[in-house]
CSV table of C-alpha atoms in Angstrom, one decimal:
chain,number,residue,atom,x,y,z
A,703,MET,CA,-18.6,-2.7,26.4
A,704,THR,CA,-22.3,-2.4,27.5
A,705,SER,CA,-25.1,-1.4,25.2
A,706,THR,CA,-27.9,0.7,26.7
A,707,ARG,CA,-30.1,0.8,23.7
A,708,GLY,CA,-33.7,-0.2,24.3
A,709,GLU,CA,-34.9,-1.5,27.7
A,710,LYS,CA,-32.3,-4.2,28.2
A,711,THR,CA,-28.7,-3.6,29.1
A,712,GLU,CA,-26.5,-6.0,27.1
A,713,ARG,CA,-22.8,-6.4,27.2
A,714,MET,CA,-21.2,-6.7,23.7
A,715,HIS,CA,-18.3,-8.9,24.5
A,716,HIS,CA,-17.1,-9.1,20.9
A,717,TRP,CA,-16.0,-5.4,21.0
A,718,ASP,CA,-14.1,-6.1,24.2
A,719,PHE,CA,-12.2,-8.9,22.5
A,720,SER,CA,-11.5,-6.8,19.4
A,721,ARG,CA,-10.2,-3.9,21.4
A,722,ALA,CA,-7.8,-6.2,23.3
A,723,LEU,CA,-6.7,-7.9,20.1
A,724,TYR,CA,-5.7,-4.6,18.5
A,725,LEU,CA,-3.7,-3.6,21.6
A,726,VAL,CA,-1.9,-7.0,21.9
A,727,LEU,CA,-1.1,-7.0,18.2
A,728,GLY,CA,1.4,-4.2,19.1
A,729,ILE,CA,3.7,-6.9,20.3
A,730,PRO,CA,4.3,-8.8,17.0
A,731,PHE,CA,4.2,-5.5,15.1
A,732,HIS,CA,6.9,-3.9,17.1
A,733,ALA,CA,8.9,-7.1,17.2
A,734,ALA,CA,8.7,-7.2,13.4
A,735,VAL,CA,9.7,-3.6,12.6
A,736,ILE,CA,13.1,-4.3,14.3
A,737,TYR,CA,13.9,-6.2,11.1
A,738,SER,CA,11.9,-4.1,8.6
A,739,LEU,CA,13.4,-2.9,5.4
A,740,SER,CA,10.8,0.0,5.1
A,741,HIS,CA,10.9,1.3,8.7
A,742,GLU,CA,13.7,2.6,10.8
A,743,TRP,CA,12.6,1.9,14.4
A,744,SER,CA,14.2,3.1,17.6
A,745,VAL,CA,16.1,-0.1,18.1
A,746,SER,CA,16.8,-1.7,14.7
A,747,SER,CA,18.7,-4.8,13.7
A,748,PRO,CA,21.3,-4.7,10.9
A,749,ASP,CA,19.8,-7.9,9.7
A,750,LYS,CA,16.6,-7.3,7.7
A,751,SER,CA,13.8,-9.6,6.5
A,752,GLN,CA,11.5,-9.1,3.6
A,753,VAL,CA,9.0,-11.5,5.1
A,754,LEU,CA,8.9,-9.5,8.4
A,755,THR,CA,8.7,-6.2,6.4
A,756,TYR,CA,5.5,-7.5,4.7
A,757,PHE,CA,4.2,-8.8,8.0
A,758,ALA,CA,4.7,-5.5,9.8
A,759,ASN,CA,3.3,-3.4,7.0
A,760,PHE,CA,0.2,-5.6,6.8
A,761,ILE,CA,-0.6,-5.5,10.5
A,762,HIS,CA,-0.1,-1.7,10.5
A,763,THR,CA,-2.8,-1.2,7.8
A,764,PHE,CA,-5.6,-2.4,10.0
A,765,ARG,CA,-4.5,-2.5,13.6
A,766,MET,CA,-4.6,1.3,14.4
A,767,PRO,CA,-7.7,1.8,12.2
A,768,GLY,CA,-9.4,-0.9,14.2
A,769,PHE,CA,-8.3,0.5,17.5
A,770,PHE,CA,-9.5,4.0,16.7
A,771,LEU,CA,-12.7,2.8,15.3
A,772,LEU,CA,-13.5,1.1,18.6
A,773,ALA,CA,-12.2,4.1,20.5
A,774,GLY,CA,-14.7,6.2,18.7
A,775,LEU,CA,-17.5,3.6,19.3
A,776,PHE,CA,-16.7,3.4,23.1
A,777,SER,CA,-16.3,7.2,23.3
A,778,MET,CA,-19.7,7.8,21.7
A,779,MET,CA,-21.3,5.3,24.0
A,780,LEU,CA,-20.0,6.9,27.2
A,781,LEU,CA,-20.6,10.4,25.8
A,782,ASP,CA,-24.2,9.6,25.1
A,783,ARG,CA,-24.7,8.4,28.6
A,784,GLN,CA,-22.8,11.1,30.6
A,785,GLY,CA,-23.1,14.3,28.6
A,786,ALA,CA,-20.3,16.3,27.0
A,787,TRP,CA,-18.4,18.0,29.9
A,788,SER,CA,-18.9,15.3,32.5
A,789,TRP,CA,-17.6,12.7,30.1
A,790,LEU,CA,-14.7,14.8,28.9
A,791,LYS,CA,-13.6,15.4,32.5
A,792,THR,CA,-13.5,11.6,33.1
A,793,ARG,CA,-11.6,11.2,29.8
A,794,PHE,CA,-8.9,13.7,30.9
A,795,PHE,CA,-8.4,11.7,34.1
A,796,ARG,CA,-8.7,8.2,32.5
A,797,LEU,CA,-6.3,9.0,29.6
A,798,GLY,CA,-4.2,11.7,31.1
A,799,LEU,CA,-3.0,10.0,34.2
A,800,PRO,CA,-1.6,6.9,32.4
A,801,LEU,CA,0.0,9.3,29.8
A,802,LEU,CA,1.7,11.3,32.6
A,803,SER,CA,2.8,8.2,34.5
A,804,ALA,CA,4.2,6.4,31.4
A,805,THR,CA,5.9,9.6,30.2
A,806,LEU,CA,7.7,10.1,33.5
A,807,LEU,CA,8.5,6.4,34.4
A,808,ILE,CA,8.6,4.4,31.1
A,809,VAL,CA,9.8,6.8,28.5
A,810,PRO,CA,13.1,7.8,30.2
A,811,PHE,CA,14.0,4.1,30.6
A,812,GLN,CA,13.3,3.6,26.9
A,813,ILE,CA,15.5,6.5,26.0
A,814,VAL,CA,18.4,5.1,27.9
A,815,VAL,CA,18.0,1.7,26.3
A,816,GLN,CA,17.7,3.2,22.8
A,817,GLN,CA,21.0,5.1,23.2
A,818,ALA,CA,22.6,2.0,24.7
A,819,ALA,CA,21.6,0.0,21.6
A,820,LEU,CA,23.5,2.5,19.5
A,821,ALA,CA,26.6,1.7,21.4
A,822,VAL,CA,26.0,-2.0,21.2
A,823,ASN,CA,25.7,-2.0,17.4
A,824,GLY,CA,28.7,0.3,17.1
A,825,THR,CA,27.0,3.4,15.8
A,826,VAL,CA,28.4,5.5,18.7
A,827,SER,CA,31.3,4.9,21.0
A,828,ALA,CA,30.8,3.9,24.7
A,829,SER,CA,32.5,7.0,25.8
A,830,ASP,CA,29.9,9.2,24.0
A,831,LEU,CA,27.0,7.3,25.5
A,832,PRO,CA,26.5,9.3,28.7
A,833,GLY,CA,26.5,12.5,26.8
A,834,LEU,CA,23.9,11.2,24.3
A,835,ILE,CA,21.7,9.9,27.1
A,836,ARG,CA,21.9,13.2,28.9
A,837,ALA,CA,21.1,15.2,25.7
A,838,GLN,CA,18.0,13.0,24.9
A,839,LEU,CA,16.7,13.2,28.4
A,840,THR,CA,17.0,16.9,28.6
A,841,HIS,CA,15.6,17.9,25.2
A,842,PHE,CA,12.0,17.2,24.2
A,843,GLY,CA,11.7,15.2,20.9
A,844,GLU,CA,10.1,12.2,19.3
A,845,PRO,CA,11.6,9.7,21.9
A,846,TRP,CA,9.5,11.5,24.6
A,847,ILE,CA,6.4,10.8,22.6
A,848,SER,CA,7.2,7.3,21.4
A,849,HIS,CA,4.3,4.8,21.6
A,850,LEU,CA,2.3,7.1,23.8
A,851,TRP,CA,1.4,9.3,20.8
A,852,PHE,CA,-2.0,7.7,20.6
A,853,LEU,CA,-3.0,9.0,24.0
A,854,TRP,CA,-2.2,12.5,23.0
A,855,VAL,CA,-4.2,12.0,19.8
A,856,LEU,CA,-7.1,10.3,21.5
A,857,ILE,CA,-7.5,13.1,24.0
A,858,ALA,CA,-7.6,15.6,21.2
A,859,TYR,CA,-10.3,13.5,19.4
A,860,CYS,CA,-12.3,13.3,22.6
A,861,VAL,CA,-12.2,17.0,23.0
A,862,GLY,CA,-13.5,17.4,19.4
A,863,LEU,CA,-16.3,14.9,20.0
A,864,ALA,CA,-17.4,16.6,23.2
A,865,ILE,CA,-17.5,19.9,21.5
A,866,LEU,CA,-19.8,18.4,18.8
A,867,GLN,CA,-22.0,16.9,21.4
A,868,ALA,CA,-22.3,20.3,23.2
A,869,LEU,CA,-23.0,22.2,20.0
A,870,SER,CA,-25.7,19.7,19.1
A,871,ARG,CA,-27.2,20.1,22.5
A,872,GLY,CA,-27.1,16.4,23.2
A,873,THR,CA,-28.5,15.2,19.9
A,874,LEU,CA,-25.3,14.1,18.3
A,875,ARG,CA,-26.1,10.4,18.2
A,876,ALA,CA,-29.5,11.1,16.5
A,877,ARG,CA,-27.8,13.4,14.0
A,878,LEU,CA,-25.1,10.7,13.2
A,879,ASP,CA,-27.8,8.1,12.8
A,880,ALA,CA,-29.7,10.4,10.4
A,881,LEU,CA,-26.4,11.0,8.4
A,882,VAL,CA,-26.0,7.2,7.9
A,883,ASP,CA,-29.6,7.0,6.7
A,884,TRP,CA,-29.0,9.9,4.3
A,885,VAL,CA,-25.8,8.3,2.9
A,886,ALA,CA,-27.6,5.0,2.4
A,887,GLY,CA,-30.3,6.8,0.4
A,888,ASN,CA,-27.9,8.9,-1.6
A,889,ARG,CA,-25.1,6.5,-2.4
A,890,ILE,CA,-23.8,8.0,-5.6
A,891,VAL,CA,-23.7,11.6,-4.3
A,892,SER,CA,-22.1,10.3,-1.1
A,893,LEU,CA,-19.4,8.3,-3.0
A,894,ALA,CA,-18.7,11.4,-5.1
A,895,ALA,CA,-18.3,13.6,-2.0
A,896,PHE,CA,-16.1,11.0,-0.3
A,897,THR,CA,-13.9,10.8,-3.4
A,898,ALA,CA,-13.5,14.5,-3.5
A,899,LEU,CA,-12.6,14.6,0.2
A,900,CYS,CA,-10.0,11.8,-0.4
A,901,ALA,CA,-8.5,13.9,-3.3
A,902,LEU,CA,-8.3,16.9,-1.1
A,903,ALA,CA,-6.7,14.9,1.7
A,904,ALA,CA,-4.2,13.5,-0.8
A,905,GLN,CA,-3.3,17.0,-2.1
A,906,VAL,CA,-2.9,18.4,1.5
A,907,GLN,CA,-0.8,15.4,2.5
A,908,THR,CA,1.5,16.0,-0.5
A,909,LEU,CA,1.9,19.7,0.4
A,910,ILE,CA,2.5,19.1,4.1
A,911,VAL,CA,5.1,16.4,3.6
A,912,ALA,CA,6.8,18.5,0.9
A,913,ALA,CA,7.1,21.4,3.4
A,914,SER,CA,8.6,19.2,6.1
A,915,PRO,CA,9.2,15.5,5.4
A,916,TYR,CA,9.8,14.5,9.0
A,917,TYR,CA,7.3,16.6,10.9
A,918,GLY,CA,4.9,16.6,7.9
A,919,ASN,CA,4.6,12.9,8.1
A,920,ALA,CA,4.0,13.2,11.9
A,921,VAL,CA,1.2,15.7,11.3
A,922,VAL,CA,-0.4,13.5,8.7
A,923,ASN,CA,-0.2,10.4,10.9
A,924,TYR,CA,-1.6,12.2,14.0
A,925,ASN,CA,-4.7,13.3,12.1
A,926,LEU,CA,-5.1,10.2,9.9
A,927,TYR,CA,-7.1,8.2,12.4
A,928,VAL,CA,-9.8,10.8,13.0
A,929,ILE,CA,-11.5,9.1,10.0
A,930,TYR,CA,-11.8,5.8,11.9
A,931,PHE,CA,-12.6,7.4,15.2
A,932,GLY,CA,-15.5,9.2,13.5
A,933,PHE,CA,-16.6,6.0,11.8
A,934,GLY,CA,-16.7,4.3,15.2
A,935,ALA,CA,-19.0,7.0,16.5
A,936,LEU,CA,-21.2,6.4,13.5
A,937,VAL,CA,-21.2,2.6,14.2
A,938,TYR,CA,-22.4,3.2,17.8
A,939,SER,CA,-25.1,5.7,16.6
A,940,SER,CA,-26.5,3.6,13.8
A,941,ARG,CA,-27.8,0.1,14.1
A,942,ARG,CA,-27.7,-0.2,10.3
A,943,LEU,CA,-24.0,0.5,10.3
A,944,ASN,CA,-23.3,-1.7,13.3
A,945,ASP,CA,-24.9,-4.6,11.6
A,946,LEU,CA,-23.0,-3.9,8.4
A,947,LEU,CA,-19.7,-3.9,10.1
A,948,LEU,CA,-20.4,-7.4,11.4
A,949,LYS,CA,-21.1,-8.9,7.9
A,950,PRO,CA,-17.7,-9.1,6.1
A,951,GLY,CA,-16.6,-12.7,5.6
A,952,PRO,CA,-13.4,-14.3,4.1
A,953,ALA,CA,-14.0,-12.9,0.6
A,954,ALA,CA,-14.1,-9.4,2.1
A,955,PHE,CA,-10.9,-10.1,4.0
A,956,VAL,CA,-9.1,-11.1,0.8
A,957,LEU,CA,-10.4,-8.0,-0.9
A,958,GLY,CA,-9.4,-5.8,2.0
A,959,ALA,CA,-5.9,-7.3,2.0
A,960,GLY,CA,-5.6,-6.6,-1.7
A,961,LEU,CA,-6.7,-3.0,-1.2
A,962,VAL,CA,-4.3,-2.2,1.7
A,963,THR,CA,-1.5,-3.8,-0.3
A,964,LEU,CA,-2.4,-1.6,-3.3
A,965,SER,CA,-2.4,1.4,-1.0
A,966,GLN,CA,1.3,0.9,-0.2
A,967,MET,CA,2.4,0.9,-3.8
A,968,PRO,CA,4.3,4.0,-5.2
A,969,HIS,CA,2.1,6.5,-6.9
A,970,ALA,CA,2.5,9.2,-9.5
A,971,GLY,CA,0.0,12.1,-9.7
A,972,LEU,CA,-3.1,13.1,-7.7
A,973,LEU,CA,-5.4,10.5,-9.3
A,974,MET,CA,-3.3,7.6,-8.2
A,975,HIS,CA,-2.7,9.1,-4.8
A,976,THR,CA,-6.4,9.6,-4.3
A,977,ALA,CA,-7.0,6.0,-5.3
A,978,LYS,CA,-4.4,4.9,-2.7
A,979,VAL,CA,-6.1,6.9,0.0
A,980,MET,CA,-9.5,5.3,-0.8
A,981,ALA,CA,-8.0,1.8,-1.0
A,982,ALA,CA,-6.4,2.2,2.4
A,983,ILE,CA,-9.6,3.3,4.0
A,984,PHE,CA,-11.9,0.7,2.4
A,985,GLY,CA,-9.3,-2.1,2.8
A,986,ALA,CA,-8.8,-1.4,6.5
A,987,LEU,CA,-12.6,-1.3,7.1
A,988,LEU,CA,-13.1,-4.6,5.3
A,989,ILE,CA,-10.4,-6.3,7.4
A,990,VAL,CA,-11.7,-4.7,10.6
A,991,GLY,CA,-15.2,-5.8,9.7
A,992,PHE,CA,-14.0,-9.4,9.1
A,993,ILE,CA,-12.3,-9.4,12.5
A,994,SER,CA,-15.5,-8.0,14.0
A,995,ASN,CA,-17.5,-10.7,12.4
A,996,LEU,CA,-15.2,-13.4,13.8
A,997,ALA,CA,-15.2,-11.8,17.3
A,998,HIS,CA,-19.0,-11.6,17.2
A,999,ARG,CA,-19.4,-15.3,16.2
A,1000,HIS,CA,-16.8,-16.7,18.5
A,1001,PHE,CA,-16.4,-14.3,21.4
A,1002,GLY,CA,-20.0,-12.9,21.7
A,1003,GLN,CA,-20.6,-14.4,25.1
A,1004,HIS,CA,-18.9,-14.0,28.4
A,1005,ASN,CA,-15.5,-15.8,28.5
A,1006,THR,CA,-13.2,-15.7,31.5
A,1007,ARG,CA,-10.0,-15.9,29.4
A,1008,VAL,CA,-11.2,-13.0,27.2
A,1009,ARG,CA,-12.0,-11.0,30.2
A,1010,LYS,CA,-8.5,-11.5,31.6
A,1011,LEU,CA,-7.1,-10.5,28.2
A,1012,VAL,CA,-9.2,-7.3,28.2
A,1013,ASP,CA,-8.2,-6.4,31.7
A,1014,ALA,CA,-4.5,-6.9,30.9
A,1015,SER,CA,-4.4,-5.5,27.3
A,1016,PHE,CA,-3.7,-1.8,28.1
A,1017,THR,CA,-1.0,-2.5,30.7
A,1018,ILE,CA,0.5,-5.0,28.2
A,1019,TYR,CA,0.5,-2.3,25.5
A,1020,LEU,CA,2.2,0.3,27.8
A,1021,PHE,CA,5.0,-2.0,28.9
A,1022,HIS,CA,5.6,-4.2,25.9
A,1023,HIS,CA,7.4,-1.3,24.2
A,1024,PRO,CA,10.3,-1.0,26.7
A,1025,VAL,CA,10.5,-4.8,27.0
A,1026,ILE,CA,11.0,-5.1,23.3
A,1027,TYR,CA,13.6,-2.3,23.4
A,1028,VAL,CA,15.6,-4.4,25.9
A,1029,LEU,CA,15.2,-7.7,24.0
A,1030,ALA,CA,16.0,-6.1,20.7
A,1031,THR,CA,19.2,-4.6,22.2
A,1032,LEU,CA,20.2,-8.0,23.6
A,1033,PHE,CA,19.7,-9.7,20.3
A,1034,LEU,CA,22.2,-7.3,18.7
A,1035,LEU,CA,24.8,-9.4,20.5
A,1036,VAL,CA,23.8,-12.6,18.7
A,1037,ASP,CA,23.5,-13.7,15.1
A,1038,LEU,CA,20.4,-15.7,14.4
A,1039,PRO,CA,18.0,-15.6,11.4
A,1040,PRO,CA,15.7,-12.6,11.8
A,1041,VAL,CA,12.5,-14.7,11.8
A,1042,ILE,CA,13.8,-16.8,14.7
A,1043,GLU,CA,14.9,-13.7,16.6
A,1044,PHE,CA,11.5,-12.1,15.9
A,1045,ALA,CA,9.6,-15.2,17.2
A,1046,VAL,CA,11.6,-15.3,20.4
A,1047,ILE,CA,11.2,-11.6,21.1
A,1048,ALA,CA,7.5,-11.6,20.4
A,1049,VAL,CA,6.9,-14.6,22.7
A,1050,LEU,CA,9.1,-13.3,25.5
A,1051,ALA,CA,7.7,-9.8,25.3
A,1052,GLY,CA,4.1,-11.2,25.6
A,1053,PHE,CA,4.9,-13.3,28.7
A,1054,MET,CA,7.0,-10.5,30.3
A,1055,SER,CA,4.4,-7.8,29.6
A,1056,TYR,CA,1.6,-10.0,31.1
A,1057,ALA,CA,3.8,-10.6,34.2
A,1058,ILE,CA,4.1,-6.8,34.6
A,1059,HIS,CA,0.3,-6.5,34.3
A,1060,LEU,CA,-0.1,-9.1,37.1
A,1061,ALA,CA,2.3,-7.1,39.3
A,1062,VAL,CA,0.5,-3.8,38.5
A,1063,SER,CA,-2.9,-5.2,39.1
A,1064,ARG,CA,-1.9,-6.1,42.7
A,1065,SER,CA,-1.4,-2.5,43.6
A,1066,ALA,CA,-4.3,0.0,43.7
A,1067,ILE,CA,-1.8,2.9,43.2
A,1068,ALA,CA,-0.1,1.3,40.2
A,1069,THR,CA,-3.5,0.5,38.7
A,1070,LEU,CA,-4.5,4.1,39.1
A,1071,MET,CA,-1.3,5.3,37.6
A,1072,PHE,CA,-1.2,3.1,34.6
A,1073,ASN,CA,-4.9,2.5,33.9
A,1074,GLY,CA,-6.5,5.7,35.2
A,1075,VAL,CA,-9.0,3.8,37.4
A,1076,ARG,CA,-9.4,3.5,41.1
A,1077,GLY,CA,-9.2,0.0,42.5
A,1078,LYS,CA,-7.2,-3.0,41.7
A,1079,LYS,CA,-8.8,-3.9,38.4
A,1080,ALA,CA,-10.0,-1.7,35.5
A,1081,PRO,CA,-13.8,-2.3,35.0
A,1082,LEU,CA,-14.6,-3.7,31.6
A,1083,SER,CA,-17.4,-1.2,31.1
A,1084,GLU,CA,-14.8,1.5,31.1
A,1085,PRO,CA,-12.8,0.9,28.0
A,1086,ALA,CA,-9.0,1.1,28.2
A,1087,PRO,CA,-7.4,3.6,26.0
A,1088,VAL,CA,-5.5,2.1,23.2
A,1089,ASP,CA,-2.3,1.7,19.6
A,1090,THR,CA,-0.5,1.5,19.0
A,1091,SER,CA,1.8,2.6,16.2
A,1092,ARG,CA,4.3,5.4,16.2
A,1093,PRO,CA,3.5,8.7,14.4
A,1094,TYR,CA,6.8,9.2,12.7
A,1095,SER,CA,8.8,6.7,10.7
A,1096,VAL,CA,6.9,3.8,12.2
A,1097,ARG,CA,3.5,4.3,13.8
A,1098,GLY,CA,2.0,1.6,15.9
């Protein structure tokens, strides 16, 4: 990422590292949910682990918030440079082409593997497998969205941001900066307003999920991250908020971990539900701030290895998902402790996904298809779209 504030153009390497980190964390997250007690993933092991359940739940509380926060930050940066409609046109190409390519070339393979896993674990008979695969491939449903949901959501968020920029006649950044200053000067009123909005969100979430538990959860999860996307736009627009995000230390991380843990507890009544919503938001921001602090202190300068990770991270995210599908299916045939299987799958998926990135980067056509950029390597100034997390039973 490059900052254009002031007279000097300065690359903020810590945001590059953070963005890549959130993408790559999709590997241990998805490897862990295979054995989760609280999530039913596309390829699940009959052997469950409480440790891996906690691990997956914890990563999920901050990984996608962190990604969407940085997506909002990068989006506001490029929007401020290019103008609403010019920027949105590049977003449609940059995000839409990888979405189309992955939907047509990666998702069908995943669907086949997912149905094969059902036959391997004995859920369906081998004779029924061809019919199940055909039915899944010819009917649109959640498997066709899969881990690509974040691209659909990110495109929608970008459209909304571009509309706001157009309505403000190019003054959106200044207005957001003024909003942060107003909040800082009216903290009690701002906190009361934020609490009221969280209470409203909790009530709406309850109504939506009650109306349709499956699709209701999808709607909630699709719209949940607009909070962090908007916060990222604020971070870019306000130096005050940018500096604040880089301050959280170890104590803030511990507090954030406690808050996100609290947010996952069962609740009764609107008051507790509101408290959980607020705990989830504040907890995620504290953890993301702590990671930002570490990245700023340790990866604030040019680093060749970090650059390679940033270049590879989006391709790794796209392809780690089908790789883990295959590995999870193969491990249905063996009987090892879940933690050992998880470790092997995570390590293998990391190496295999990086190998796929190296192959993709050798082809200008493949780079265009799966990164949305022309040339053999995605430029670092053009942030790769990111999450990871799935919007239904498991999102990430």
